[in-house]
Amino acid sequence: MSVRPVFSASRLIALCAALALSHAALAAETNAAKRQPASAKTAKASAKAPAKSVRSVVRKPAALPAVPTFGQLYGLHAADDPLALKSSVALVVDQESDEVLFSKNPQAVLPIASITKLMTALVVVEAGLPLDEKLTIGREDIDTEKNTRSRLQPGTVLTREEMLHLALMASENRAANALGRHYPGGLQAFVEAMNAKAAALGMADTHYVEPTGLSSSNQSSAQDLARLVQAASEVPLLRDFSTSRQARVALGKRLVQFRSTNGLIGSPLWDIGLQKTGFINEAGKCLVMQARVAGRKLIMVLLDSSGKASRIADAERVRKWLSTQVLQQPSNS
């Protein structure tokens, strides 16, 4: 079932406002409970009990509910699928025949988090910029939107090739932003190039505002991302860097090891040619891959997955289903 959510800005604002009000109400209720005087019985018991006992019964205020993803706000998780995926959006396409093997809300436009870095890397490589040129991490590369951490401190000098590697394999945000800043014309020109490339690939539902994916305004659909994976998988360097399990990089006098964000890399059950993971609260867990399953090259897109390891579990569920029930049949090509 394919569903394209059409929500007006006013409705989305209303949803967010309602969520904010619920958070405020819960916080107010918690604060009010703290200010209430103890009953006479409780006060008498407290007076007799030692200080340690009093502290042991103090309860922490209830945690505020998690911020919903855009997919949850749009109601996409209500869509049924035969595999009961935790991802609200999914698409599996035969790379050679373009046959759609699995589809769930493929036209829904959602934040794509660090899947953005695939386009970042593609634009950098196609620009023909020297890979051995040394680039410097600056304070402007520090994430002030989500306050994510990084081992690439301002002043760190790496080659463009090393930054590409870290951006794709370890999803390094500062490396991705530095790649954009060092593009001819600067960051604004780089973002314009990202959007121009998306248009050239026919990604009509895609829009970028920065090169890392930390902004929820970087949005796309599963159909568009399949086109991006197709284009990126044709570049050997992007295939190699995105499927690296780990890499050691010299940061000053230290040799620091970075690892892949995708737990499926290196699994004997998978033959992955290209991949990228992504996560911000608004996007949920995301994963795109080009992989060979049962002898056929496939493109997989999983967006807005709920749960810490759910995108990996969804990918495994799709692989098993394809291997045992779908790809045993001859291709239509």
Coordinates of C-alpha atoms in Angstrom, one line a residue:
M1 CA 0.0 0.0 0.0
S2 CA 1.5 3.3 -1.0
V3 CA 0.5 6.4 1.0
R4 CA 1.7 9.9 0.4
P5 CA 0.9 12.0 3.5
V6 CA -0.4 15.5 2.6
F7 CA -0.3 17.6 5.7
S8 CA -0.7 21.4 5.7
A9 CA 1.8 23.5 7.6
S10 CA -1.0 24.6 10.0
R11 CA -1.8 21.0 10.9
L12 CA 1.8 20.1 11.6
I13 CA 2.2 23.2 13.7
A14 CA -0.9 22.2 15.6
L15 CA 0.4 18.7 16.2
C16 CA 3.7 20.1 17.5
A17 CA 1.9 22.7 19.7
A18 CA -0.3 19.9 21.2
L19 CA 2.8 17.9 21.9
A20 CA 4.5 20.9 23.6
L21 CA 1.4 21.5 25.7
S22 CA 1.4 17.9 26.8
H23 CA 5.0 18.2 27.9
A24 CA 4.3 21.4 29.7
A25 CA 1.3 20.0 31.5
L26 CA 3.3 17.0 32.6
A27 CA 6.2 19.2 33.9
A28 CA 3.7 21.4 35.7
E29 CA 2.1 18.4 37.3
T30 CA 5.4 17.1 38.5
N31 CA 6.4 20.5 39.9
A32 CA 3.1 20.9 41.7
A33 CA 3.5 17.5 43.3
K34 CA 6.9 18.6 44.6
R35 CA 5.4 21.7 46.2
Q36 CA 2.6 19.9 48.0
P37 CA 3.0 19.7 51.8
A38 CA 3.4 16.2 53.3
S39 CA 0.4 14.8 55.3
A40 CA 0.6 14.8 59.1
K41 CA 1.2 11.0 59.0
T42 CA 4.0 11.4 56.5
A43 CA 5.5 14.3 58.4
K44 CA 5.5 12.3 61.7
A45 CA 7.1 9.3 60.0
S46 CA 9.7 11.5 58.4
A47 CA 10.6 13.0 61.7
K48 CA 11.3 9.6 63.3
A49 CA 13.1 8.1 60.3
P50 CA 16.8 8.7 59.8
A51 CA 17.9 11.0 56.9
K52 CA 19.1 8.0 54.8
S53 CA 15.6 6.4 54.9
V54 CA 14.0 9.7 53.9
R55 CA 16.3 10.0 50.8
S56 CA 15.7 6.3 49.9
V57 CA 12.0 6.9 49.3
V58 CA 12.3 10.0 47.2
R59 CA 11.0 9.2 43.7
K60 CA 12.2 10.7 40.5
P61 CA 9.7 12.7 38.5
A62 CA 8.2 10.8 35.5
A63 CA 10.2 11.1 32.3
L64 CA 8.7 13.2 29.6
P65 CA 7.4 11.3 26.6
A66 CA 9.8 10.9 23.6
V67 CA 9.5 13.4 20.8
P68 CA 7.6 11.7 17.9
T69 CA 9.1 11.3 14.5
F70 CA 7.5 13.0 11.5
G71 CA 6.3 9.6 10.4
Q72 CA 4.5 9.1 13.6
L73 CA 2.9 12.6 13.4
Y74 CA 1.8 11.7 9.8
G75 CA 0.3 8.4 11.0
L76 CA 2.5 6.3 8.7
H77 CA 3.1 3.6 11.2
A78 CA -0.6 2.7 11.0
A79 CA 0.0 1.3 7.5
D80 CA -0.1 -2.5 7.4
D81 CA 2.6 -4.6 5.7
P82 CA 3.0 -8.4 5.4
L83 CA 6.4 -8.3 7.2
A84 CA 5.2 -6.2 10.2
L85 CA 8.2 -3.9 9.8
K86 CA 9.0 -1.3 12.4
S87 CA 10.0 1.1 9.6
S88 CA 7.0 3.2 8.5
V89 CA 8.6 3.6 5.0
A90 CA 10.2 0.8 3.0
L91 CA 11.1 0.1 -0.6
V92 CA 13.0 -2.8 -2.3
V93 CA 13.8 -2.5 -6.0
D94 CA 15.7 -4.8 -8.3
Q95 CA 18.6 -2.6 -9.4
E96 CA 18.8 -4.0 -12.9
S97 CA 15.1 -4.4 -13.9
D98 CA 13.6 -1.7 -11.7
E99 CA 11.0 -4.2 -10.5
V100 CA 9.5 -3.2 -7.2
L101 CA 9.7 -6.2 -4.9
F102 CA 8.4 -4.5 -1.7
S103 CA 6.8 -1.2 -1.0
K104 CA 5.4 0.6 2.0
N105 CA 4.6 4.3 1.9
P106 CA 7.3 4.8 -0.8
Q107 CA 6.2 8.4 -1.7
A108 CA 6.1 9.7 1.9
V109 CA 8.5 12.7 2.3
L110 CA 10.4 12.5 5.6
P111 CA 13.6 13.8 7.2
I112 CA 16.4 11.5 6.1
A113 CA 19.1 12.3 8.7
S114 CA 22.6 11.1 7.7
I115 CA 21.4 9.4 4.5
T116 CA 22.1 13.0 3.4
K117 CA 25.9 12.2 3.5
L118 CA 25.5 10.0 0.4
M119 CA 24.6 13.1 -1.6
T120 CA 27.4 15.0 0.1
A121 CA 29.9 12.5 -0.9
L122 CA 28.5 12.1 -4.5
V123 CA 28.7 15.9 -5.1
V124 CA 32.3 16.1 -3.7
V125 CA 33.5 13.2 -5.9
E126 CA 31.8 14.4 -9.1
A127 CA 33.3 17.9 -8.5
G128 CA 36.7 16.4 -9.2
L129 CA 38.3 18.1 -6.2
P130 CA 41.7 16.8 -5.2
L131 CA 41.4 14.0 -2.6
D132 CA 44.8 14.6 -1.2
E133 CA 44.1 18.2 -0.4
K134 CA 44.3 18.9 3.3
L135 CA 41.2 20.4 5.0
T136 CA 40.9 21.8 8.5
I137 CA 38.0 21.3 10.9
G138 CA 36.8 24.7 12.1
R139 CA 34.6 25.9 14.9
E140 CA 31.9 26.4 12.3
D141 CA 31.8 22.6 11.8
I142 CA 30.6 22.1 15.4
D143 CA 27.0 20.9 15.6
T144 CA 24.9 23.6 17.3
E145 CA 21.6 22.1 16.3
K146 CA 21.6 18.7 17.9
N147 CA 24.8 19.2 19.9
T148 CA 26.3 15.9 18.8
R149 CA 29.8 15.1 19.8
S150 CA 32.9 14.4 17.6
R151 CA 36.5 13.4 18.0
L152 CA 37.5 15.8 15.3
Q153 CA 38.3 18.9 17.3
P154 CA 38.7 22.3 15.7
G155 CA 42.1 22.5 14.1
T156 CA 42.2 18.9 13.1
V157 CA 43.7 18.6 9.6
L158 CA 42.8 15.6 7.4
T159 CA 42.8 15.1 3.6
R160 CA 39.6 15.3 1.7
E161 CA 39.7 11.6 1.1
E162 CA 40.0 10.9 4.9
M163 CA 37.0 13.2 5.6
L164 CA 35.0 11.4 2.9
H165 CA 35.8 8.1 4.4
L166 CA 34.8 9.2 7.9
A167 CA 31.6 10.8 6.7
L168 CA 30.4 7.7 4.9
M169 CA 31.7 4.9 7.2
A170 CA 31.4 6.5 10.7
S171 CA 28.8 9.2 9.7
E172 CA 31.1 12.0 11.0
N173 CA 29.2 15.2 11.0
R174 CA 32.1 17.6 11.3
A175 CA 33.8 15.9 8.4
A176 CA 30.7 16.2 6.2
N177 CA 30.3 19.8 7.1
A178 CA 33.9 20.6 6.4
L179 CA 33.6 18.9 3.0
G180 CA 30.8 21.3 2.2
R181 CA 32.7 24.4 3.5
H182 CA 35.7 23.6 1.4
Y183 CA 33.7 23.3 -1.8
P184 CA 34.3 26.1 -4.4
G185 CA 32.0 29.0 -3.4
G186 CA 31.6 27.7 0.2
L187 CA 28.7 26.0 2.0
Q188 CA 25.9 27.8 0.2
A189 CA 27.3 26.8 -3.2
F190 CA 27.7 23.3 -2.0
V191 CA 24.0 23.0 -0.8
E192 CA 22.9 24.4 -4.2
A193 CA 25.0 21.7 -5.9
M194 CA 23.4 19.1 -3.8
N195 CA 19.9 20.2 -4.8
A196 CA 21.0 20.5 -8.4
K197 CA 22.2 16.9 -8.4
A198 CA 19.0 15.7 -6.8
A199 CA 17.0 17.5 -9.6
A200 CA 19.3 15.9 -12.2
L201 CA 18.6 12.4 -10.8
G202 CA 14.9 13.0 -10.9
M203 CA 14.6 13.3 -7.1
A204 CA 11.6 15.6 -7.3
D205 CA 10.6 15.2 -3.6
T206 CA 14.1 15.9 -2.2
H207 CA 15.4 19.0 -0.6
Y208 CA 18.7 19.7 1.2
V209 CA 19.6 22.7 3.5
E210 CA 23.0 21.4 4.8
P211 CA 25.5 18.5 4.2
T212 CA 25.2 16.5 7.4
G213 CA 21.6 15.5 7.8
L214 CA 21.3 17.0 11.3
S215 CA 18.6 19.3 10.1
S216 CA 15.1 17.8 9.8
S217 CA 14.6 20.1 6.7
N218 CA 16.8 17.7 4.7
Q219 CA 13.9 15.5 3.4
S220 CA 13.3 12.9 0.7
S221 CA 11.1 9.9 -0.2
A222 CA 12.1 6.2 -0.5
Q223 CA 11.6 6.4 -4.3
D224 CA 14.0 9.3 -4.5
L225 CA 16.6 7.7 -2.2
A226 CA 16.5 4.6 -4.4
R227 CA 17.7 6.8 -7.3
L228 CA 20.4 8.3 -5.1
V229 CA 21.6 4.8 -4.0
Q230 CA 21.7 3.8 -7.7
A231 CA 23.9 6.7 -8.6
A232 CA 26.2 6.4 -5.7
S233 CA 26.7 2.7 -6.2
E234 CA 28.2 3.4 -9.5
V235 CA 31.2 5.2 -7.9
P236 CA 33.8 2.7 -6.6
L237 CA 35.2 5.1 -4.0
L238 CA 31.8 5.5 -2.4
R239 CA 31.2 1.8 -2.4
D240 CA 34.6 1.2 -0.7
F241 CA 34.3 3.9 1.9
S242 CA 30.7 3.2 2.9
T243 CA 31.3 -0.5 3.3
S244 CA 34.5 -0.2 5.4
R245 CA 34.2 -1.9 8.8
Q246 CA 36.8 0.3 10.4
A247 CA 39.7 2.7 9.8
R248 CA 42.5 4.3 11.8
V249 CA 43.1 8.0 11.3
A250 CA 46.0 10.0 12.7
L251 CA 44.6 12.9 14.8
G252 CA 47.7 14.8 15.7
K253 CA 50.0 12.4 17.5
R254 CA 47.3 9.9 18.2
L255 CA 46.1 7.1 15.9
V256 CA 42.3 6.9 16.4
Q257 CA 40.1 4.1 15.3
F258 CA 36.7 4.8 13.7
R259 CA 34.0 2.1 13.0
S260 CA 31.1 1.6 10.7
T261 CA 27.6 2.7 12.0
N262 CA 26.1 -0.3 10.2
G263 CA 26.2 -3.6 12.1
L264 CA 25.4 -5.6 9.0
I265 CA 28.8 -4.8 7.5
G266 CA 31.0 -7.9 7.7
S267 CA 28.1 -10.2 8.3
P268 CA 28.5 -13.4 6.3
L269 CA 24.8 -13.3 5.5
W270 CA 25.1 -10.1 3.6
D271 CA 26.8 -9.0 0.4
I272 CA 26.6 -5.2 0.7
G273 CA 27.9 -3.0 -2.1
L274 CA 27.0 0.4 -0.6
Q275 CA 25.2 1.5 2.5
K276 CA 24.4 4.5 4.7
T277 CA 22.7 4.8 8.1
G278 CA 21.0 7.8 9.6
F279 CA 19.3 9.0 12.8
I280 CA 17.8 12.1 14.3
N281 CA 14.8 12.2 16.5
E282 CA 12.6 13.6 13.7
A283 CA 13.6 10.9 11.2
G284 CA 13.8 7.8 13.4
K285 CA 16.3 5.1 12.4
C286 CA 17.1 5.0 8.7
L287 CA 19.1 2.7 6.4
V288 CA 19.7 2.5 2.7
M289 CA 21.7 -0.3 1.0
Q290 CA 22.7 -1.7 -2.3
A291 CA 23.1 -5.5 -1.7
R292 CA 23.1 -8.8 -3.6
V293 CA 20.4 -11.1 -2.3
A294 CA 19.8 -14.6 -3.9
G295 CA 22.0 -13.6 -6.8
R296 CA 20.2 -10.3 -7.6
K297 CA 21.3 -6.8 -7.0
L298 CA 18.8 -4.9 -4.9
I299 CA 18.3 -1.4 -3.5
M300 CA 16.7 -1.3 -0.1
V301 CA 15.4 1.8 1.7
L302 CA 14.1 1.7 5.3
L303 CA 13.0 5.0 6.9
D304 CA 11.5 6.1 10.2
S305 CA 12.2 2.8 12.1
S306 CA 11.2 2.8 15.8
G307 CA 13.5 1.0 18.2
K308 CA 17.3 0.9 18.8
A309 CA 18.1 -2.0 16.5
S310 CA 14.8 -2.1 14.6
R311 CA 16.3 -1.0 11.2
I312 CA 18.7 -3.9 11.3
A313 CA 16.0 -6.3 12.3
D314 CA 13.8 -5.0 9.5
A315 CA 16.6 -5.5 7.0
E316 CA 17.1 -9.0 8.1
R317 CA 13.4 -9.7 7.9
V318 CA 13.3 -8.3 4.3
R319 CA 16.3 -10.4 3.3
K320 CA 14.9 -13.6 4.7
W321 CA 11.5 -13.0 3.0
L322 CA 13.1 -12.2 -0.3
S323 CA 15.5 -15.2 -0.2
T324 CA 12.8 -17.7 0.7
Q325 CA 9.6 -16.5 -0.9
V326 CA 10.3 -13.9 -3.6
L327 CA 13.6 -14.3 -5.3
Q328 CA 13.2 -18.0 -5.9
Q329 CA 11.0 -17.0 -8.8
P330 CA 12.7 -15.9 -12.1
S331 CA 13.2 -12.1 -12.7
N332 CA 10.8 -10.3 -15.0
S333 CA 13.7 -8.8 -16.8

